[in-house]
Amino acid sequence: MIEIKEEQLDMFAEKEFGILYLYTPFCGTCQLAKKMLSVVEELLPALAIHTANLNFLPKQAKEWGIESVPCLLIFENGAVTHKKYAFHSVEHIYQILKEYAA
């Protein structure tokens, strides 16, 4: 996974597709979700999963309507098209993301 900063978020507006995982460092559920995403990333190496600490993105949190963390955002053509808050299992996340691995 690729950690990004606020100034790098423009890449999602410019790309046809992108995945962004939002977390906060002291969130235990976020740590578990990150481990699940790491496994999915190994299974789908064509996907680039970016991560960002939501504590440093208050403007974007409001703009994107983020309700809680962990949150997985899928961007298509510069817009958020999917938000996922419940990660359930590695298999569940794999099924969601495999369609984007081309």
XYZ file of N, CA, C and O in Angstrom:
408
model
N 0.840 -1.172 0.000
C 0.000 0.000 0.000
C 0.888 1.239 0.000
O 1.968 1.234 0.565
N 0.365 2.275 -0.605
C 1.133 3.494 -0.808
C 0.526 4.613 0.035
O -0.603 5.033 -0.211
N 1.260 5.071 1.035
C 0.794 6.167 1.897
C 0.921 7.489 1.144
O 1.960 7.764 0.537
N -0.146 8.278 1.165
C -0.110 9.563 0.475
C -0.499 10.683 1.430
O -1.118 10.456 2.457
N -0.126 11.884 1.050
C -0.427 13.100 1.815
C -1.504 13.903 1.090
O -1.834 13.638 -0.062
N -2.019 14.919 1.764
C -3.102 15.731 1.208
C -2.762 16.300 -0.166
O -3.584 16.279 -1.078
N -1.550 16.783 -0.321
C -1.180 17.399 -1.598
C -1.120 16.402 -2.758
O -1.103 16.797 -3.918
N -1.126 15.127 -2.459
C -1.096 14.100 -3.497
C -2.488 13.617 -3.900
O -2.627 12.845 -4.831
N -3.524 14.080 -3.213
C -4.882 13.614 -3.485
C -5.387 14.020 -4.864
O -6.331 13.423 -5.373
N -4.766 15.013 -5.458
C -5.169 15.437 -6.802
C -5.088 14.302 -7.808
O -5.780 14.316 -8.812
N -4.246 13.335 -7.522
C -4.091 12.218 -8.460
C -5.411 11.495 -8.699
O -5.652 10.975 -9.774
N -6.302 11.492 -7.701
C -7.576 10.797 -7.864
C -8.528 11.556 -8.774
O -9.391 10.970 -9.398
N -8.372 12.859 -8.843
C -9.194 13.667 -9.749
C -8.717 13.519 -11.188
O -9.488 13.672 -12.127
N -7.441 13.181 -11.346
C -6.846 13.106 -12.678
C -6.875 11.701 -13.271
O -6.722 11.537 -14.469
N -7.059 10.695 -12.413
C -7.003 9.315 -12.893
C -8.394 8.787 -13.237
O -9.400 9.233 -12.700
N -8.412 7.816 -14.110
C -9.667 7.150 -14.467
C -10.179 6.307 -13.304
O -11.382 6.164 -13.103
N -9.243 5.755 -12.498
C -9.611 4.842 -11.419
C -8.596 4.931 -10.283
O -7.411 5.118 -10.523
N -9.067 4.789 -9.049
C -8.163 4.770 -7.905
C -8.842 4.210 -6.664
O -10.069 4.256 -6.533
N -8.021 3.683 -5.769
C -8.509 3.126 -4.511
C -7.785 3.836 -3.378
O -6.555 3.936 -3.384
N -8.555 4.326 -2.405
C -7.979 5.025 -1.258
C -8.561 4.455 0.023
O -9.780 4.439 0.213
N -7.684 4.006 0.897
C -8.076 3.480 2.207
C -7.815 4.566 3.246
O -6.683 5.030 3.394
N -8.864 4.991 3.948
C -8.752 6.014 4.978
C -8.786 5.361 6.356
O -9.610 4.483 6.608
N -7.908 5.827 7.236
C -7.786 5.249 8.569
C -7.385 6.347 9.555
O -7.078 7.478 9.158
N -7.405 6.008 10.831
C -6.769 6.822 11.860
C -5.829 5.894 12.624
O -6.127 4.705 12.785
N -4.691 6.398 13.077
C -3.648 5.530 13.643
C -4.036 4.757 14.906
O -3.534 3.669 15.124
N -4.917 5.303 15.735
C -5.245 4.623 16.990
C -6.525 3.806 16.913
O -7.041 3.347 17.933
N -7.020 3.593 15.722
C -8.236 2.806 15.497
C -7.849 1.331 15.323
O -7.186 0.967 14.354
N -8.269 0.498 16.268
C -7.945 -0.930 16.191
C -8.585 -1.607 14.989
O -7.962 -2.456 14.336
N -9.810 -1.251 14.677
C -10.495 -1.823 13.518
C -9.772 -1.434 12.232
O -9.697 -2.218 11.291
N -9.234 -0.228 12.211
C -8.478 0.231 11.029
C -7.223 -0.635 10.818
O -6.877 -0.961 9.682
N -6.570 -1.002 11.914
C -5.373 -1.832 11.810
C -5.721 -3.211 11.244
O -4.996 -3.755 10.402
N -6.833 -3.758 11.691
C -7.288 -5.058 11.182
C -7.660 -4.954 9.703
O -7.277 -5.804 8.892
N -8.383 -3.897 9.348
C -8.777 -3.699 7.950
C -7.550 -3.538 7.063
O -7.510 -4.051 5.942
N -6.533 -2.857 7.557
C -5.299 -2.667 6.786
C -4.612 -4.006 6.519
O -4.099 -4.248 5.428
N -4.636 -4.883 7.508
C -4.057 -6.224 7.323
C -4.834 -6.992 6.258
O -4.245 -7.679 5.420
N -6.153 -6.881 6.288
C -6.973 -7.544 5.270
C -6.647 -7.003 3.880
O -6.505 -7.763 2.924
N -6.528 -5.687 3.781
C -6.194 -5.080 2.488
C -4.810 -5.502 2.001
O -4.596 -5.660 0.796
N -3.877 -5.699 2.920
C -2.540 -6.160 2.544
C -2.596 -7.535 1.896
O -1.898 -7.805 0.914
N -3.456 -8.402 2.437
C -3.620 -9.737 1.860
C -4.242 -9.626 0.469
O -3.779 -10.258 -0.485
N -5.277 -8.804 0.340
C -5.934 -8.615 -0.963
C -4.954 -8.032 -1.969
O -4.928 -8.437 -3.132
N -4.128 -7.114 -1.512
C -3.124 -6.519 -2.395
C -2.150 -7.571 -2.921
O -1.736 -7.526 -4.081
N -1.801 -8.537 -2.079
C -0.930 -9.643 -2.521
C -1.630 -10.512 -3.561
O -1.018 -10.996 -4.507
N -2.935 -10.706 -3.388
C -3.711 -11.530 -4.316
C -4.002 -10.815 -5.634
O -4.205 -11.457 -6.664
N -4.056 -9.481 -5.585
C -4.363 -8.665 -6.770
C -3.243 -7.636 -6.983
O -3.449 -6.436 -6.774
N -2.068 -8.090 -7.385
C -0.921 -7.173 -7.488
C -1.093 -6.058 -8.523
O -0.384 -5.061 -8.470
N -2.051 -6.172 -9.423
C -2.278 -5.123 -10.425
C -2.944 -3.887 -9.813
O -2.916 -2.809 -10.406
N -3.532 -4.048 -8.628
C -4.205 -2.918 -7.973
C -3.209 -2.096 -7.170
O -2.383 -2.642 -6.450
N -3.327 -0.790 -7.273
C -2.548 0.113 -6.431
C -3.496 0.656 -5.373
O -4.420 1.399 -5.684
N -3.290 0.237 -4.136
C -4.125 0.696 -3.037
C -3.357 1.782 -2.289
O -2.269 1.541 -1.780
N -3.934 2.968 -2.246
C -3.326 4.090 -1.547
C -3.971 4.216 -0.174
O -5.143 3.877 0.008
N -3.222 4.731 0.799
C -3.740 4.927 2.144
C -3.494 6.369 2.582
O -2.553 7.009 2.117
N -4.347 6.851 3.484
C -4.170 8.195 4.029
C -4.783 8.262 5.421
O -5.828 7.662 5.685
N -4.104 8.999 6.289
C -4.574 9.230 7.648
C -5.656 10.311 7.590
O -5.380 11.457 7.236
N -6.875 9.947 7.947
C -8.006 10.867 7.844
C -7.865 12.072 8.779
O -8.433 13.129 8.520
N -7.075 11.950 9.837
C -6.863 13.072 10.747
C -6.288 14.295 10.034
O -6.476 15.420 10.478
N -5.573 14.066 8.955
C -4.934 15.153 8.218
C -5.750 15.605 7.005
O -5.274 16.413 6.209
N -6.964 15.088 6.861
C -7.786 15.401 5.687
C -9.192 15.888 6.067
O -10.191 15.391 5.538
N -9.324 16.874 6.945
C -10.672 17.281 7.363
C -11.521 17.838 6.226
O -12.732 17.589 6.172
N -10.909 18.572 5.319
C -11.649 19.147 4.192
C -12.206 18.040 3.294
O -13.372 18.047 2.910
N -11.367 17.063 2.994
C -11.789 15.962 2.140
C -12.816 15.074 2.843
O -13.736 14.567 2.205
N -12.662 14.883 4.143
C -13.634 14.071 4.896
C -15.028 14.667 4.758
O -16.005 13.939 4.541
N -15.108 15.973 4.855
C -16.397 16.648 4.705
C -16.888 16.562 3.266
O -18.045 16.232 3.002
N -15.993 16.834 2.333
C -16.343 16.820 0.906
C -16.836 15.444 0.462
O -17.802 15.335 -0.294
N -16.165 14.391 0.917
C -16.524 13.040 0.519
C -17.619 12.434 1.397
O -18.069 11.316 1.145
N -18.018 13.101 2.455
C -19.068 12.593 3.335
C -18.639 11.377 4.130
O -19.433 10.453 4.326
N -17.403 11.371 4.611
C -16.895 10.228 5.373
C -17.581 10.184 6.727
O -17.585 11.165 7.467
N -18.165 9.040 7.058
C -18.914 8.884 8.300
C -18.097 8.242 9.411
O -18.346 8.501 10.580
N -17.153 7.390 9.035
C -16.334 6.719 10.038
C -15.123 6.083 9.359
O -15.023 6.071 8.134
N -14.238 5.566 10.175
C -13.101 4.793 9.681
C -13.187 3.419 10.298
O -13.768 3.267 11.370
N -12.634 2.432 9.629
C -11.961 2.469 8.336
C -12.946 2.725 7.198
O -14.126 2.394 7.289
N -12.407 3.300 6.131
C -13.234 3.591 4.957
C -12.416 3.327 3.698
O -11.295 3.813 3.564
N -12.987 2.576 2.809
C -12.358 2.301 1.522
C -13.142 3.055 0.455
O -14.356 2.882 0.328
N -12.441 3.915 -0.270
C -13.067 4.699 -1.330
C -12.595 4.203 -2.688
O -11.413 3.921 -2.874
N -13.525 4.123 -3.609
C -13.185 3.790 -4.990
C -13.560 5.000 -5.831
O -14.697 5.469 -5.791
N -12.572 5.511 -6.540
C -12.748 6.667 -7.412
C -12.807 6.211 -8.859
O -12.008 5.374 -9.279
N -13.745 6.762 -9.583
C -13.816 6.535 -11.026
C -14.024 7.880 -11.694
O -14.939 8.622 -11.326
N -13.153 8.183 -12.645
C -13.210 9.458 -13.368
C -13.271 10.657 -12.429
O -14.045 11.586 -12.631
N -12.462 10.618 -11.377
C -12.335 11.747 -10.465
C -13.384 11.860 -9.381
O -13.321 12.756 -8.550
N -14.357 10.969 -9.344
C -15.425 11.037 -8.341
C -15.470 9.763 -7.501
O -15.150 8.678 -7.988
N -15.886 9.908 -6.245
C -16.069 8.743 -5.379
C -17.323 8.011 -5.846
O -18.419 8.569 -5.855
N -17.147 6.763 -6.251
C -18.287 5.971 -6.715
C -18.716 4.915 -5.701
O -19.851 4.451 -5.748
N -17.801 4.511 -4.812
C -18.126 3.516 -3.791
C -17.426 3.871 -2.487
O -16.278 4.304 -2.494
N -18.144 3.662 -1.381
C -17.586 3.795 -0.034
C -17.879 2.501 0.696
O -19.012 2.026 0.691
N -16.864 1.958 1.328
C -17.034 0.710 2.070
C -16.524 0.927 3.490
O -15.373 1.288 3.684
N -17.410 0.739 4.467
C -17.030 0.902 5.869
C -16.849 -0.446 6.573
O -15.997 -0.578 7.425
N -17.661 -1.425 6.220
C -17.596 -2.746 6.851
C -16.740 -3.675 5.986
O -17.086 -3.948 4.849
N -15.641 -4.138 6.534
C -14.708 -4.949 5.757
C -15.005 -6.445 5.849
O -14.599 -7.195 4.981
N -15.687 -6.903 6.851
C -16.145 -8.286 7.042
C -15.017 -9.314 7.022
O -14.748 -9.945 8.017
N -14.394 -9.520 5.855
C -13.356 -10.547 5.724
C -12.481 -10.252 4.515
O -12.833 -9.421 3.670
N -11.377 -10.961 4.423
C -10.491 -10.830 3.259
C -11.254 -11.210 1.997
O -11.179 -10.519 0.982
N -12.016 -12.289 2.061
C -12.786 -12.751 0.896
C -13.773 -11.682 0.431
O -13.930 -11.443 -0.765
N -14.427 -11.037 1.377
C -15.402 -9.991 1.053
C -14.722 -8.833 0.304
O -15.217 -8.391 -0.739
N -13.617 -8.363 0.821
C -12.892 -7.253 0.174
C -12.318 -7.699 -1.165
O -12.354 -6.955 -2.148
N -11.829 -8.925 -1.218
C -11.305 -9.466 -2.475
C -12.393 -9.453 -3.558
O -12.148 -9.034 -4.687
N -13.588 -9.896 -3.212
C -14.686 -9.938 -4.182
C -15.051 -8.538 -4.690
O -15.382 -8.360 -5.861
N -14.980 -7.557 -3.803
C -15.276 -6.177 -4.199
C -14.214 -5.641 -5.150
O -14.528 -5.019 -6.172
N -12.943 -5.897 -4.843
C -11.843 -5.273 -5.595
C -11.390 -6.054 -6.832
O -10.768 -5.467 -7.716
N -11.702 -7.344 -6.901
C -11.189 -8.131 -8.015
C -11.684 -7.639 -9.379
O -10.988 -7.758 -10.380
N -12.870 -7.052 -9.418
C -13.386 -6.564 -10.689
C -12.589 -5.375 -11.221
O -12.645 -5.058 -12.398
N -11.843 -4.715 -10.325
C -11.041 -3.565 -10.736
C -9.606 -3.947 -11.104
O -8.852 -3.090 -11.577
N -9.227 -5.175 -10.871
C -7.876 -5.639 -11.190
C -7.843 -6.119 -12.633
O -8.264 -7.213 -12.948
N -7.386 -5.266 -13.503
C -7.334 -5.635 -14.921
C -5.930 -5.603 -15.437
O -5.084 -4.958 -14.971
